[in-house]
CSV table of C-alpha atoms in Angstrom, one decimal:
chain,number,residue,atom,x,y,z
A,1,ALA,CA,-126.9,129.3,31.0
A,2,SER,CA,-128.7,126.5,29.3
A,3,ASP,CA,-126.3,123.9,30.8
A,4,GLU,CA,-127.1,125.1,34.4
A,5,LEU,CA,-128.2,122.3,36.6
A,6,ARG,CA,-131.7,122.9,38.0
A,7,PHE,CA,-133.8,120.8,40.3
A,8,GLU,CA,-137.6,120.7,40.5
A,9,GLN,CA,-140.1,118.9,42.8
A,10,LEU,CA,-143.2,118.0,40.8
A,11,SER,CA,-146.7,117.9,42.2
A,12,GLN,CA,-147.9,115.5,39.4
A,13,GLY,CA,-146.6,113.4,36.5
A,14,THR,CA,-143.1,112.2,35.8
A,15,CYS,CA,-139.7,113.8,35.4
A,16,ALA,CA,-139.7,112.8,31.7
A,17,GLY,CA,-143.2,114.3,31.2
A,18,ALA,CA,-142.0,117.6,32.5
A,19,GLY,CA,-138.9,117.6,30.2
A,20,LEU,CA,-136.6,116.7,33.1
A,21,HIS,CA,-134.6,113.7,34.3
A,22,PRO,CA,-135.0,111.5,37.4
A,23,ILE,CA,-132.3,111.8,40.0
A,24,THR,CA,-130.8,108.3,40.5
A,25,HIS,CA,-127.8,109.0,42.8
A,26,PRO,CA,-128.3,109.5,46.5
A,27,ALA,CA,-125.8,112.3,46.8
A,28,MET,CA,-127.5,114.2,44.0
A,29,CYS,CA,-130.9,113.6,45.7
A,30,GLU,CA,-129.5,115.2,48.9
A,31,ALA,CA,-128.0,118.1,47.0
A,32,ALA,CA,-131.4,118.7,45.3
A,33,ALA,CA,-133.2,118.6,48.6
A,34,LYS,CA,-130.8,121.2,50.1
A,35,ALA,CA,-131.0,123.4,47.0
A,36,LEU,CA,-134.9,123.2,47.2
A,37,GLN,CA,-134.7,123.9,51.0
A,38,LEU,CA,-136.7,120.8,51.8
A,39,SER,CA,-137.4,119.7,55.4
A,40,ASP,CA,-135.4,116.5,55.0
A,41,THR,CA,-132.0,116.4,53.3
A,42,ALA,CA,-130.9,112.9,54.4
A,43,VAL,CA,-132.0,110.4,51.8
A,44,LYS,CA,-133.4,107.0,52.7
A,45,LEU,CA,-133.3,104.1,50.2
A,46,THR,CA,-136.2,101.9,49.3
A,47,GLU,CA,-136.6,98.9,47.0
A,48,GLU,CA,-140.4,99.2,46.8
A,49,ALA,CA,-141.5,98.9,43.2
A,50,ALA,CA,-144.6,101.0,43.5
A,51,ARG,CA,-142.7,104.2,44.1
A,52,PRO,CA,-141.6,107.2,41.9
A,53,GLU,CA,-138.4,106.6,39.9
A,54,GLY,CA,-135.4,108.0,41.7
A,55,CYS,CA,-135.5,110.8,44.2
A,56,TYR,CA,-138.8,111.8,45.8
A,57,LEU,CA,-140.3,113.5,48.9
A,58,TYR,CA,-142.8,111.5,50.9
A,59,ASN,CA,-145.6,113.5,52.5
A,60,ASP,CA,-143.6,116.7,52.3
A,61,GLU,CA,-141.3,115.5,55.1
A,62,MET,CA,-139.2,112.5,54.2
A,63,LEU,CA,-136.6,112.2,51.4
A,64,TYR,CA,-136.4,108.9,49.6
A,65,MET,CA,-134.6,107.3,46.7
A,66,GLY,CA,-136.5,104.6,44.8
A,67,MET,CA,-133.9,101.9,43.9
A,68,SER,CA,-136.1,99.3,42.3
A,69,PRO,CA,-135.7,98.9,38.5
A,70,LEU,CA,-139.4,98.3,38.5
A,71,SER,CA,-140.0,102.0,39.4
A,72,ALA,CA,-138.5,103.2,36.1
A,73,GLY,CA,-140.9,105.7,34.5
A,74,ARG,CA,-143.1,106.0,37.6
A,75,GLY,CA,-144.1,109.5,38.6
A,76,ALA,CA,-145.9,111.3,41.4
A,77,GLU,CA,-148.0,109.0,43.6
A,78,THR,CA,-151.0,110.6,45.2
A,79,SER,CA,-153.7,107.9,44.9
A,80,THR,CA,-153.8,107.2,48.7
A,81,PRO,CA,-155.6,110.0,50.6
A,82,GLY,CA,-153.1,111.7,52.9
A,83,ASP,CA,-150.1,110.1,51.2
A,84,SER,CA,-148.0,111.8,48.6
A,85,ARG,CA,-144.7,110.8,46.9
A,86,LEU,CA,-143.5,113.7,44.7
A,87,PRO,CA,-140.6,113.3,42.4
A,88,ILE,CA,-137.6,115.5,42.5
A,89,CYS,CA,-136.0,115.9,39.1
A,90,ALA,CA,-133.0,117.5,37.5
A,91,SER,CA,-132.5,119.5,34.3
A,92,ARG,CA,-129.9,117.0,33.0
A,93,PRO,CA,-129.1,113.4,33.7
A,94,ASP,CA,-127.1,112.8,36.9
A,95,ASP,CA,-125.1,109.8,35.6
A,96,GLY,CA,-122.9,112.2,33.6
A,97,ALA,CA,-122.4,114.8,36.3
A,98,GLN,CA,-119.4,117.0,35.7
A,99,ARG,CA,-117.0,118.0,38.4
A,100,PRO,CA,-118.2,121.2,40.2
A,101,ALA,CA,-116.7,124.6,39.6
A,102,ALA,CA,-115.1,126.0,42.8
A,103,GLY,CA,-116.9,128.8,44.7
A,104,ARG,CA,-120.5,128.2,43.3
A,105,ALA,CA,-123.3,127.8,45.9
A,106,PRO,CA,-126.7,126.4,45.1
A,107,GLN,CA,-129.4,129.1,44.5
A,108,ALA,CA,-133.1,128.5,44.9
A,109,ALA,CA,-135.5,130.1,42.4
A,110,ALA,CA,-139.1,131.1,43.2
A,111,PRO,CA,-141.6,128.3,42.7
A,112,SER,CA,-143.4,128.4,39.4
A,113,SER,CA,-147.1,128.8,38.9
A,114,ARG,CA,-147.3,125.1,38.0
A,115,ARG,CA,-146.7,124.2,41.7
A,116,ARG,CA,-143.2,123.0,41.1
A,117,ARG,CA,-140.3,123.7,43.5
A,118,ARG,CA,-137.3,124.9,41.4
A,119,SER,CA,-133.7,125.4,42.2
A,120,SER,CA,-130.7,126.1,40.1
A,121,SER,CA,-127.1,125.2,40.9
A,122,LYS,CA,-124.1,125.4,38.6
A,123,SER,CA,-122.2,123.0,40.7
A,124,LEU,CA,-122.2,120.5,43.6
A,125,SER,CA,-119.5,120.2,46.2
A,126,ASP,CA,-116.6,117.8,45.7
A,127,ALA,CA,-117.8,115.9,48.8
A,128,LEU,CA,-121.2,115.3,47.2
A,129,MET,CA,-119.6,114.1,44.0
A,130,ARG,CA,-117.3,111.7,45.9
A,131,GLU,CA,-120.4,110.3,47.6
A,132,ALA,CA,-122.1,109.8,44.3
A,133,ILE,CA,-119.2,107.8,43.0
A,134,HIS,CA,-119.2,105.4,46.0
């Protein structure tokens, strides 16, 4: 369905540039990391301005959430050799997340040829939604 919530990890550019939305809630970031089967699913918050907007994976191993308003519109950061900060985006804004339907589990899709990690999920658990509200 077109309203199906999907997550993607980008290797370059911004969420908006890929036709997606930055993830700005920690619980949604963790849900995306789980759906994408990333190595880290416990988000850490950072106020650093020179970081991707919202949810991102640092060096393919640490999940972060950029909280600085100065990060708005920033995308993948790969300018430092050996360091990468790759945005994790959603197919729709997370500030209007709907209550999840019961009995739906996240499903991961095969990565696309554009080196994005993709996942789709029709719903998130009630526990994750409660965390997003607090």
